[in-house]
Amino acid sequence: MDNAGWNRSTTSTRKDPGAGQEGELDIIALGRRVRHLRKKKSMTLDDLGAKVGTAPSQLSLIENGKREPKLTLLQHLAGALDVGMDQLLGAEPPSRRAALEIQLERAQRGPLYESLGLPKVRVSSRLSTEVLESLVGLQHELERRLDEQSATPEEARRANTELRAEMRAQNNYYPDIEREAQNLLQAVGHDRGPLSHHVAADIAEHLGFGLHYVGDLPHSTRSVTDLKNHRIYLTQGQRSDHDPRSVLLQAVGHYVLGHTTPVDYADFLRQRVYTNYFAASLLMPERATVEYLKEAKAAKELAIEDIRDAFAVSYETAAHRFTNLATEHLGITCHFQKVHESGIIHKAYENDGVNFPADHTGAIEGQAVCRFWTSRAVFDIPDKFRAFNQYTDTAVGTYWCTARTERHSSGEYSLSIGVPYAHVKWFRGRDTTERSKSGCPDASCCRRPPAGLSAQWAGNAWPSTRANSHLLAAMPQGAFPGVDETEVYRFLQAHSTP
């Protein structure tokens, strides 16, 4: 596959400042269209005013987008200009110049231009087309750079939502990445079984990269790749939260998939998902993993912990990989959750219709999971050695879920895989007697205190909340959010010296 095929980015659609909402009259565009049609008929404002019975000064305000005409005047204008109402109110600007005039007028009436404190340019026939092109181009470039530098948490949530929709549409399966991983595995002679640190290093070497283990890796990074000298720098310390093989393979993935510097947060997020997928497809090769899963399905013994043990990966990696292959190769729809001990969703995926909590943007991350779901109930289970299995009746059907908890530096998390009731027959643990009922998103399910407790304590409790200052923090700036590029460049400079 051509690497350029994986250099993907998203382009946001911006509505020009000053444009009317859907269904509203765009008075700036209307005014430019009236002026264009008037001049096309070689009419002055006085001529048009005499035909429609309106003062030329009033028509000038309409042409400059500063006054909205009444319907009767619109009808008179259409008649005087020999056009239908549809043409008079059409969406397309009548000429390239008119389009530029409309864009500049909208921009100057928008909040960004207002915030700059600059004088407004009078848009008239005396303003050359070249000047219009420059002013509109400058405005668009300023907007693009501000968008690139200051992604908000809401924009990040929207990017997450869009990416999850893409993953759902693909059943979280990316055949092009699978092929790239298979080609690499064949090149280094790895066929089946757990992928060792030695084979991971062979993959990097095959691609022309030398591995350098250092003790001064920039604190904001897991690895640093020197594309100039084809070196990958890794830390000497053992960070328990991250499998060293995954860190190396993700670094390799950026190179193999042809990634370039992210153009925005959505592009950055997409690249991370693709490289994580790439690393998992090397640690758990498609052919061998699918063979294993099909055998387990035939025996009705599918279990995430068995997949974890068979390929020597973390439970989270095994669960993620199951979502990649379950629908494509086994015909099983599913969902995945990583939930913090506070009940907040950290990561999630679904293509089985489960009703994840979501905000107005459709974002799932950061939302509280129903306390009756398996991903919450597992925290109260004393047996941490074996998986906890539970059926949950929800408003959209019954789901069976299997979950475990793992401790990380940021707290304890539950990792769960769930399937609709129709698919549970293939899984070990289907005979569980654990069952719960969730009424969420109905607030009476678990978001409001029981009536008895409320009657006794409402108005008599004043908790001191833990300050979640991170909720107010802006998204980190830069092409690689959260990474100190100066620190990275100084690191590379220091290590590139012979």
Short mmCIF file of C-alpha atoms in Angstrom, two decimals:
data_model
loop_
_atom_site.label_atom_id
_atom_site.label_comp_id
_atom_site.label_asym_id
_atom_site.label_seq_id
_atom_site.Cartn_x
_atom_site.Cartn_y
_atom_site.Cartn_z
CA MET A 1 0.00 0.00 0.00
CA ASP A 2 1.20 3.51 -0.77
CA ASN A 3 2.19 5.16 2.51
CA ALA A 4 0.62 8.37 1.36
CA GLY A 5 -2.73 6.66 1.68
CA TRP A 6 -2.39 6.85 5.45
CA ASN A 7 -1.54 10.56 5.55
CA ARG A 8 -5.10 11.44 6.46
CA SER A 9 -6.48 14.64 7.94
CA THR A 10 -9.88 16.10 8.52
CA THR A 11 -11.05 19.40 7.09
CA SER A 12 -13.56 21.26 9.20
CA THR A 13 -16.36 23.13 7.45
CA ARG A 14 -16.49 26.70 8.68
CA LYS A 15 -19.49 28.92 8.32
CA ASP A 16 -18.48 32.45 7.37
CA PRO A 17 -19.03 35.02 10.13
CA GLY A 18 -22.14 37.06 9.48
CA ALA A 19 -23.89 34.39 7.46
CA GLY A 20 -27.52 33.77 8.34
CA GLN A 21 -28.60 30.60 10.10
CA GLU A 22 -30.29 27.93 8.02
CA GLY A 23 -33.69 29.22 6.89
CA GLU A 24 -32.77 32.89 7.46
CA LEU A 25 -32.20 35.51 4.75
CA ASP A 26 -28.53 36.22 4.07
CA ILE A 27 -28.76 40.00 3.67
CA ILE A 28 -25.09 40.43 2.67
CA ALA A 29 -25.38 37.97 -0.23
CA LEU A 30 -28.79 39.42 -1.22
CA GLY A 31 -27.38 42.94 -1.33
CA ARG A 32 -24.48 41.96 -3.57
CA ARG A 33 -26.88 40.11 -5.88
CA VAL A 34 -29.18 43.16 -6.16
CA ARG A 35 -26.19 45.40 -6.97
CA HIS A 36 -24.90 42.92 -9.58
CA LEU A 37 -28.30 42.66 -11.31
CA ARG A 38 -28.82 46.43 -11.20
CA LYS A 39 -25.46 47.17 -12.82
CA LYS A 40 -26.03 44.39 -15.36
CA LYS A 41 -29.07 46.38 -16.54
CA SER A 42 -27.05 49.66 -16.47
CA MET A 43 -29.36 51.13 -13.85
CA THR A 44 -28.45 53.67 -11.19
CA LEU A 45 -29.83 53.60 -7.68
CA ASP A 46 -32.15 56.46 -8.70
CA ASP A 47 -33.41 54.44 -11.68
CA LEU A 48 -34.13 51.36 -9.54
CA GLY A 49 -35.64 53.47 -6.77
CA ALA A 50 -38.09 55.04 -9.21
CA LYS A 51 -39.18 51.60 -10.47
CA VAL A 52 -39.81 50.10 -7.01
CA GLY A 53 -40.96 53.26 -5.23
CA THR A 54 -38.14 53.34 -2.68
CA ALA A 55 -35.58 56.03 -1.88
CA PRO A 56 -32.09 55.39 -3.36
CA SER A 57 -30.58 55.72 0.14
CA GLN A 58 -32.72 52.81 1.33
CA LEU A 59 -31.64 50.69 -1.65
CA SER A 60 -28.00 51.53 -0.86
CA LEU A 61 -28.44 50.14 2.65
CA ILE A 62 -29.94 46.96 1.19
CA GLU A 63 -27.11 46.55 -1.34
CA ASN A 64 -24.55 46.98 1.44
CA GLY A 65 -26.20 44.28 3.53
CA LYS A 66 -27.25 46.67 6.29
CA ARG A 67 -31.01 46.43 5.97
CA GLU A 68 -33.36 43.52 5.32
CA PRO A 69 -36.08 44.36 2.75
CA LYS A 70 -39.69 43.40 3.28
CA LEU A 71 -41.27 40.72 1.12
CA THR A 72 -43.25 43.22 -0.96
CA LEU A 73 -40.06 45.17 -1.77
CA LEU A 74 -38.29 41.93 -2.71
CA GLN A 75 -41.10 41.16 -5.13
CA HIS A 76 -40.87 44.67 -6.65
CA LEU A 77 -37.06 44.34 -6.97
CA ALA A 78 -37.38 40.99 -8.74
CA GLY A 79 -39.86 42.52 -11.19
CA ALA A 80 -37.75 45.62 -11.83
CA LEU A 81 -34.62 43.51 -12.44
CA ASP A 82 -36.48 40.98 -14.64
CA VAL A 83 -35.61 37.94 -12.50
CA GLY A 84 -37.60 35.46 -10.48
CA MET A 85 -37.58 35.40 -6.70
CA ASP A 86 -35.53 32.20 -6.73
CA GLN A 87 -32.80 33.91 -8.73
CA LEU A 88 -32.90 37.00 -6.55
CA LEU A 89 -32.58 34.91 -3.38
CA GLY A 90 -30.25 32.26 -4.87
CA ALA A 91 -27.47 30.75 -2.77
CA GLU A 92 -24.67 31.15 -5.31
CA PRO A 93 -22.95 34.56 -5.60
CA PRO A 94 -23.46 36.05 -9.08
CA SER A 95 -19.70 36.42 -9.75
CA ARG A 96 -16.28 35.65 -8.30
CA ARG A 97 -15.87 39.26 -7.24
CA ALA A 98 -19.24 39.27 -5.54
CA ALA A 99 -18.25 36.12 -3.65
CA LEU A 100 -15.10 37.84 -2.40
CA GLU A 101 -17.03 40.94 -1.38
CA ILE A 102 -19.51 38.79 0.57
CA GLN A 103 -16.72 36.89 2.34
CA LEU A 104 -14.89 40.09 3.32
CA GLU A 105 -18.07 41.79 4.54
CA ARG A 106 -18.98 38.76 6.66
CA ALA A 107 -15.49 38.51 8.07
CA GLN A 108 -15.44 42.17 9.09
CA ARG A 109 -18.72 41.72 10.93
CA GLY A 110 -17.52 38.61 12.75
CA PRO A 111 -16.13 38.35 16.31
CA LEU A 112 -12.58 37.52 15.19
CA TYR A 113 -12.17 40.74 13.19
CA GLU A 114 -13.82 42.74 15.97
CA SER A 115 -11.33 41.33 18.48
CA LEU A 116 -8.39 42.60 16.39
CA GLY A 117 -9.46 46.24 16.81
CA LEU A 118 -8.68 47.03 13.16
CA PRO A 119 -10.52 49.65 11.05
CA LYS A 120 -13.02 48.21 8.59
CA VAL A 121 -12.32 48.38 4.86
CA ARG A 122 -15.16 49.87 2.81
CA VAL A 123 -16.17 47.25 0.27
CA SER A 124 -16.86 49.16 -2.95
CA SER A 125 -16.21 48.97 -6.69
CA ARG A 126 -13.04 51.02 -6.15
CA LEU A 127 -11.47 48.16 -4.19
CA SER A 128 -9.46 46.07 -6.67
CA THR A 129 -10.06 42.33 -6.98
CA GLU A 130 -6.42 41.69 -6.03
CA VAL A 131 -6.88 43.55 -2.74
CA LEU A 132 -10.08 41.63 -2.06
CA GLU A 133 -8.26 38.33 -2.70
CA SER A 134 -5.49 39.32 -0.27
CA LEU A 135 -7.80 40.47 2.52
CA VAL A 136 -10.02 37.39 2.31
CA GLY A 137 -6.99 35.10 2.10
CA LEU A 138 -5.41 36.72 5.17
CA GLN A 139 -8.65 36.30 7.14
CA HIS A 140 -8.90 32.60 6.27
CA GLU A 141 -5.26 31.96 7.12
CA LEU A 142 -5.63 33.72 10.48
CA GLU A 143 -8.68 31.57 11.29
CA ARG A 144 -6.82 28.41 10.25
CA ARG A 145 -3.83 29.19 12.45
CA LEU A 146 -5.98 30.02 15.45
CA ASP A 147 -7.88 26.76 15.00
CA GLU A 148 -4.62 24.83 14.74
CA GLN A 149 -3.12 26.40 17.86
CA SER A 150 -6.06 26.48 20.25
CA ALA A 151 -8.21 23.41 20.10
CA THR A 152 -10.81 23.54 22.86
CA PRO A 153 -11.96 20.59 24.95
CA GLU A 154 -15.26 20.70 23.03
CA GLU A 155 -13.40 20.47 19.71
CA ALA A 156 -11.43 17.54 21.09
CA ARG A 157 -14.67 15.80 22.07
CA ARG A 158 -16.09 16.42 18.62
CA ALA A 159 -12.94 14.98 17.03
CA ASN A 160 -13.29 11.92 19.27
CA THR A 161 -16.93 11.53 18.27
CA GLU A 162 -16.15 11.78 14.55
CA LEU A 163 -13.34 9.24 14.85
CA ARG A 164 -15.57 6.82 16.78
CA ALA A 165 -18.19 7.10 14.02
CA GLU A 166 -15.51 6.17 11.49
CA MET A 167 -14.43 3.20 13.60
CA ARG A 168 -18.04 2.04 13.97
CA ALA A 169 -18.61 2.29 10.22
CA GLN A 170 -15.55 0.08 9.67
CA ASN A 171 -16.45 -2.30 12.52
CA ASN A 172 -13.12 -1.12 13.95
CA TYR A 173 -11.34 -3.14 11.24
CA TYR A 174 -8.73 -1.56 8.94
CA PRO A 175 -7.57 -4.04 6.27
CA ASP A 176 -4.85 -1.74 4.88
CA ILE A 177 -3.15 -1.56 8.27
CA GLU A 178 -3.50 -5.33 8.66
CA ARG A 179 -1.68 -5.81 5.34
CA GLU A 180 1.15 -3.47 6.30
CA ALA A 181 1.63 -5.39 9.56
CA GLN A 182 1.51 -8.77 7.80
CA ASN A 183 4.14 -7.66 5.26
CA LEU A 184 6.48 -6.63 8.07
CA LEU A 185 5.97 -9.87 9.99
CA GLN A 186 6.76 -11.88 6.86
CA ALA A 187 9.87 -9.78 6.26
CA VAL A 188 11.31 -10.67 9.69
CA GLY A 189 10.11 -14.28 9.59
CA HIS A 190 7.58 -14.11 12.44
CA ASP A 191 4.64 -16.44 11.86
CA ARG A 192 2.86 -17.16 15.14
CA GLY A 193 3.16 -17.03 18.89
CA PRO A 194 3.94 -14.04 21.12
CA LEU A 195 6.06 -11.35 19.50
CA SER A 196 9.24 -11.02 21.55
CA HIS A 197 11.25 -7.88 22.28
CA HIS A 198 13.90 -9.32 19.97
CA VAL A 199 11.48 -9.59 17.02
CA ALA A 200 10.18 -6.08 17.71
CA ALA A 201 13.78 -4.85 17.46
CA ASP A 202 14.21 -6.85 14.23
CA ILE A 203 11.23 -5.00 12.74
CA ALA A 204 12.81 -1.63 13.54
CA GLU A 205 16.13 -2.78 12.12
CA HIS A 206 14.44 -4.07 8.95
CA LEU A 207 13.07 -0.55 8.39
CA GLY A 208 16.54 0.94 8.85
CA PHE A 209 16.17 2.27 12.39
CA GLY A 210 18.70 1.89 15.17
CA LEU A 211 17.43 1.63 18.76
CA HIS A 212 18.97 3.82 21.44
CA TYR A 213 18.02 3.41 25.10
CA VAL A 214 18.57 6.60 27.09
CA GLY A 215 17.93 7.87 30.58
CA ASP A 216 17.07 11.46 29.62
CA LEU A 217 14.09 11.00 27.31
CA PRO A 218 11.93 14.16 27.41
CA HIS A 219 9.39 13.70 30.18
CA SER A 220 6.42 14.45 27.89
CA THR A 221 7.25 11.60 25.50
CA ARG A 222 7.24 7.79 25.41
CA SER A 223 9.70 7.68 22.52
CA VAL A 224 11.42 10.08 20.13
CA THR A 225 12.14 9.21 16.51
CA ASP A 226 15.06 10.91 14.74
CA LEU A 227 14.06 10.74 11.08
CA LYS A 228 17.23 12.49 10.00
CA ASN A 229 19.56 9.81 11.41
CA HIS A 230 17.02 6.94 11.53
CA ARG A 231 17.17 6.43 15.26
CA ILE A 232 14.43 5.61 17.75
CA TYR A 233 15.09 6.69 21.33
CA LEU A 234 13.45 4.75 24.14
CA THR A 235 13.67 5.07 27.89
CA GLN A 236 15.85 2.77 29.97
CA GLY A 237 13.35 2.75 32.82
CA GLN A 238 10.43 0.34 32.99
CA ARG A 239 7.18 2.28 32.87
CA SER A 240 4.58 -0.21 34.03
CA ASP A 241 1.72 1.60 32.26
CA HIS A 242 3.15 0.91 28.80
CA ASP A 243 4.42 -2.28 27.17
CA PRO A 244 7.91 -1.46 25.78
CA ARG A 245 7.11 -3.46 22.65
CA SER A 246 3.99 -1.38 21.99
CA VAL A 247 5.91 1.87 22.47
CA LEU A 248 8.49 0.79 19.89
CA LEU A 249 5.93 -0.55 17.42
CA GLN A 250 3.84 2.61 17.67
CA ALA A 251 6.93 4.68 16.85
CA VAL A 252 7.56 2.43 13.86
CA GLY A 253 3.91 2.72 12.87
CA HIS A 254 4.08 6.47 12.27
CA TYR A 255 6.85 5.81 9.74
CA VAL A 256 5.23 2.82 8.02
CA LEU A 257 1.83 4.53 7.72
CA GLY A 258 3.40 7.64 6.22
CA HIS A 259 2.27 10.09 8.88
CA THR A 260 3.31 13.72 8.65
CA THR A 261 3.03 16.47 11.26
CA PRO A 262 -0.64 16.60 12.37
CA VAL A 263 -2.55 19.55 10.95
CA ASP A 264 -5.00 19.69 13.87
CA TYR A 265 -6.14 17.76 16.94
CA ALA A 266 -8.42 15.48 14.91
CA ASP A 267 -5.49 14.50 12.71
CA PHE A 268 -3.31 13.90 15.78
CA LEU A 269 -5.98 11.72 17.36
CA ARG A 270 -6.53 9.71 14.19
CA GLN A 271 -2.81 9.05 13.83
CA ARG A 272 -2.66 7.74 17.39
CA VAL A 273 -5.55 5.36 16.79
CA TYR A 274 -3.96 4.06 13.59
CA THR A 275 -0.54 3.51 15.18
CA ASN A 276 -2.10 1.78 18.19
CA TYR A 277 -3.99 -0.47 15.78
CA PHE A 278 -0.77 -1.13 13.84
CA ALA A 279 1.13 -2.11 17.00
CA ALA A 280 -1.66 -4.48 18.07
CA SER A 281 -1.76 -6.11 14.63
CA LEU A 282 1.96 -6.90 15.02
CA LEU A 283 1.66 -8.15 18.60
CA MET A 284 -1.40 -10.21 17.66
CA PRO A 285 -1.16 -11.04 13.91
CA GLU A 286 -4.50 -11.22 12.15
CA ARG A 287 -4.15 -14.73 10.74
CA ALA A 288 -2.99 -16.38 13.96
CA THR A 289 -5.41 -14.43 16.16
CA VAL A 290 -8.40 -15.19 13.97
CA GLU A 291 -7.52 -18.90 13.96
CA TYR A 292 -7.36 -18.81 17.74
CA LEU A 293 -10.65 -16.94 18.05
CA LYS A 294 -12.50 -19.24 15.65
CA GLU A 295 -11.35 -22.32 17.58
CA ALA A 296 -12.50 -20.73 20.85
CA LYS A 297 -15.83 -19.75 19.30
CA ALA A 298 -16.39 -23.27 17.99
CA ALA A 299 -15.78 -24.57 21.51
CA LYS A 300 -17.99 -21.80 22.95
CA GLU A 301 -15.04 -20.74 25.10
CA LEU A 302 -14.27 -17.19 23.97
CA ALA A 303 -12.55 -15.32 26.82
CA ILE A 304 -10.48 -12.14 26.73
CA GLU A 305 -8.09 -13.39 29.42
CA ASP A 306 -7.27 -16.44 27.27
CA ILE A 307 -6.43 -14.19 24.32
CA ARG A 308 -4.25 -12.10 26.62
CA ASP A 309 -2.32 -15.17 27.79
CA ALA A 310 -1.98 -16.73 24.34
CA PHE A 311 -0.24 -13.68 22.89
CA ALA A 312 1.48 -12.34 26.03
CA VAL A 313 -0.16 -8.90 25.89
CA SER A 314 -2.08 -6.80 28.40
CA TYR A 315 -5.78 -7.40 29.02
CA GLU A 316 -6.52 -3.99 27.49
CA THR A 317 -4.59 -4.82 24.30
CA ALA A 318 -6.38 -8.18 24.04
CA ALA A 319 -9.77 -6.48 24.50
CA HIS A 320 -9.00 -3.83 21.87
CA ARG A 321 -7.79 -6.47 19.42
CA PHE A 322 -10.96 -8.47 19.95
CA THR A 323 -13.01 -5.46 18.82
CA ASN A 324 -10.86 -5.26 15.65
CA LEU A 325 -11.59 -8.81 14.59
CA ALA A 326 -14.85 -9.92 16.24
CA THR A 327 -17.31 -8.43 13.76
CA GLU A 328 -15.20 -8.86 10.62
CA HIS A 329 -14.25 -12.49 11.21
CA LEU A 330 -16.67 -13.88 13.80
CA GLY A 331 -19.86 -11.98 13.02
CA ILE A 332 -20.06 -10.73 16.62
CA THR A 333 -20.95 -7.12 17.38
CA CYS A 334 -19.57 -5.80 20.66
CA HIS A 335 -18.60 -2.85 22.83
CA PHE A 336 -15.52 -1.95 24.87
CA GLN A 337 -15.12 0.32 27.88
CA LYS A 338 -12.23 1.58 29.95
CA VAL A 339 -13.73 3.20 33.04
CA HIS A 340 -11.96 4.96 35.91
CA GLU A 341 -12.81 3.98 39.48
CA SER A 342 -14.72 7.29 39.74
CA GLY A 343 -17.17 5.91 37.14
CA ILE A 344 -15.97 8.16 34.30
CA ILE A 345 -15.45 6.68 30.82
CA HIS A 346 -11.84 6.95 29.69
CA LYS A 347 -12.15 5.08 26.36
CA ALA A 348 -15.07 3.39 24.61
CA TYR A 349 -16.15 1.76 21.36
CA GLU A 350 -19.39 0.12 20.20
CA ASN A 351 -21.08 -1.25 17.12
CA ASP A 352 -23.78 -3.23 18.95
CA GLY A 353 -26.23 -0.42 19.73
CA VAL A 354 -25.47 -0.17 23.46
CA ASN A 355 -26.69 3.14 24.93
CA PHE A 356 -23.46 4.73 26.14
CA PRO A 357 -23.96 8.02 27.98
CA ALA A 358 -23.08 10.98 25.75
CA ASP A 359 -23.08 14.78 25.84
CA HIS A 360 -24.74 17.10 23.31
CA THR A 361 -21.82 16.63 20.87
CA GLY A 362 -22.14 12.84 20.98
CA ALA A 363 -18.93 12.52 23.00
CA ILE A 364 -18.69 9.52 25.34
CA GLU A 365 -15.36 10.15 27.03
CA GLY A 366 -15.75 12.00 30.32
CA GLN A 367 -19.31 10.78 30.88
CA ALA A 368 -20.38 8.81 33.97
CA VAL A 369 -21.38 5.18 33.41
CA CYS A 370 -24.50 3.79 35.03
CA ARG A 371 -23.53 2.35 38.41
CA PHE A 372 -25.42 -0.87 37.59
CA TRP A 373 -23.37 -1.69 34.50
CA THR A 374 -20.67 -4.38 34.68
CA SER A 375 -17.91 -1.80 34.19
CA ARG A 376 -18.95 -0.16 37.50
CA ALA A 377 -20.08 -3.23 39.44
CA VAL A 378 -16.70 -4.96 38.95
CA PHE A 379 -14.98 -2.47 41.29
CA ASP A 380 -16.90 -3.92 44.23
CA ILE A 381 -16.00 -7.54 43.49
CA PRO A 382 -13.33 -8.87 45.90
CA ASP A 383 -12.06 -11.55 43.47
CA LYS A 384 -9.59 -9.62 41.30
CA PHE A 385 -7.96 -12.74 39.86
CA ARG A 386 -10.78 -13.89 37.60
CA ALA A 387 -13.00 -11.97 35.22
CA PHE A 388 -16.39 -10.76 36.50
CA ASN A 389 -19.36 -11.55 34.25
CA GLN A 390 -22.82 -10.01 34.39
CA TYR A 391 -26.03 -9.64 32.39
CA THR A 392 -27.51 -6.14 32.30
CA ASP A 393 -31.03 -5.35 31.12
CA THR A 394 -31.08 -1.90 29.50
CA ALA A 395 -33.58 0.24 27.62
CA VAL A 396 -32.11 -1.03 24.31
CA GLY A 397 -31.80 -4.71 25.19
CA THR A 398 -29.91 -7.18 27.36
CA TYR A 399 -26.11 -7.26 27.25
CA TRP A 400 -23.62 -9.70 28.71
CA CYS A 401 -20.30 -8.21 29.77
CA THR A 402 -17.01 -9.53 31.09
CA ALA A 403 -14.69 -7.21 32.99
CA ARG A 404 -11.49 -6.96 35.00
CA THR A 405 -9.80 -4.16 36.90
CA GLU A 406 -6.22 -2.99 36.48
CA ARG A 407 -4.29 -0.43 38.47
CA HIS A 408 -2.37 2.33 36.71
CA SER A 409 -0.44 5.34 37.94
CA SER A 410 -3.61 7.46 37.57
CA GLY A 411 -5.82 5.06 39.53
CA GLU A 412 -7.78 1.85 39.10
CA TYR A 413 -9.63 1.17 35.85
CA SER A 414 -12.11 -1.45 34.71
CA LEU A 415 -11.74 -2.97 31.26
CA SER A 416 -14.86 -4.59 29.86
CA ILE A 417 -16.07 -6.24 26.69
CA GLY A 418 -19.81 -6.63 26.15
CA VAL A 419 -22.05 -8.27 23.55
CA PRO A 420 -25.81 -8.40 22.90
CA TYR A 421 -27.62 -11.38 24.41
CA ALA A 422 -27.79 -13.10 21.00
CA HIS A 423 -23.99 -13.51 20.95
CA VAL A 424 -23.37 -14.63 24.54
CA LYS A 425 -23.59 -18.32 23.63
CA TRP A 426 -20.02 -18.19 22.29
CA PHE A 427 -18.42 -16.95 25.54
CA ARG A 428 -17.15 -18.61 28.66
CA GLY A 429 -18.92 -17.11 31.66
CA ARG A 430 -22.33 -17.08 29.99
CA ASP A 431 -23.65 -19.20 32.86
CA THR A 432 -23.21 -16.38 35.38
CA THR A 433 -26.13 -15.71 37.70
CA GLU A 434 -25.13 -12.07 38.16
CA ARG A 435 -27.80 -9.81 36.69
CA SER A 436 -28.72 -6.15 37.00
CA LYS A 437 -31.09 -3.65 35.47
CA SER A 438 -30.19 -0.19 34.19
CA GLY A 439 -32.75 2.52 33.52
CA CYS A 440 -30.20 5.09 32.31
CA PRO A 441 -30.35 7.64 30.81
CA ASP A 442 -33.43 8.12 32.98
CA ALA A 443 -32.13 10.17 35.92
CA SER A 444 -34.19 8.12 38.36
CA CYS A 445 -31.98 5.09 37.66
CA CYS A 446 -28.84 6.15 39.50
CA ARG A 447 -28.21 9.86 38.96
CA ARG A 448 -30.67 11.00 41.63
CA PRO A 449 -30.45 9.83 45.25
CA PRO A 450 -33.24 7.51 46.44
CA ALA A 451 -36.30 9.38 47.70
CA GLY A 452 -35.81 8.18 51.29
CA LEU A 453 -32.23 9.45 51.47
CA SER A 454 -33.16 12.75 49.81
CA ALA A 455 -35.99 13.35 52.28
CA GLN A 456 -33.61 12.84 55.18
CA TRP A 457 -30.52 14.68 53.93
CA ALA A 458 -31.48 17.15 51.19
CA GLY A 459 -30.41 20.61 52.33
CA ASN A 460 -28.41 19.19 55.26
CA ALA A 461 -25.31 18.07 53.38
CA TRP A 462 -22.54 20.27 52.03
CA PRO A 463 -19.67 18.22 50.56
CA SER A 464 -16.30 19.81 49.87
CA THR A 465 -15.64 18.80 46.28
CA ARG A 466 -12.30 17.74 44.95
CA ALA A 467 -11.15 20.50 42.57
CA ASN A 468 -11.07 19.15 39.01
CA SER A 469 -8.97 21.99 37.62
CA HIS A 470 -8.16 19.94 34.52
CA LEU A 471 -11.75 20.40 33.36
CA LEU A 472 -11.08 24.13 32.93
CA ALA A 473 -7.69 23.73 31.27
CA ALA A 474 -7.26 24.54 27.61
CA MET A 475 -6.10 21.84 25.23
CA PRO A 476 -2.29 21.77 25.02
CA GLN A 477 -1.01 23.71 22.03
CA GLY A 478 1.27 22.49 19.26
CA ALA A 479 1.21 19.87 16.52
CA PHE A 480 1.80 17.17 19.15
CA PRO A 481 -0.42 18.26 22.09
CA GLY A 482 1.31 18.13 25.45
CA VAL A 483 4.80 17.69 23.99
CA ASP A 484 7.48 20.34 24.61
CA GLU A 485 9.01 20.58 21.13
CA THR A 486 11.93 22.70 22.34
CA GLU A 487 12.79 19.96 24.82
CA VAL A 488 12.57 17.32 22.07
CA TYR A 489 14.76 19.28 19.65
CA ARG A 490 17.38 19.93 22.31
CA PHE A 491 17.34 16.23 23.16
CA LEU A 492 17.90 15.26 19.51
CA GLN A 493 20.62 17.87 19.11
CA ALA A 494 22.45 16.56 22.17
CA HIS A 495 22.25 12.92 21.03
CA SER A 496 23.06 13.54 17.38
CA THR A 497 26.53 14.89 18.26
CA PRO A 498 29.16 12.15 17.71
#
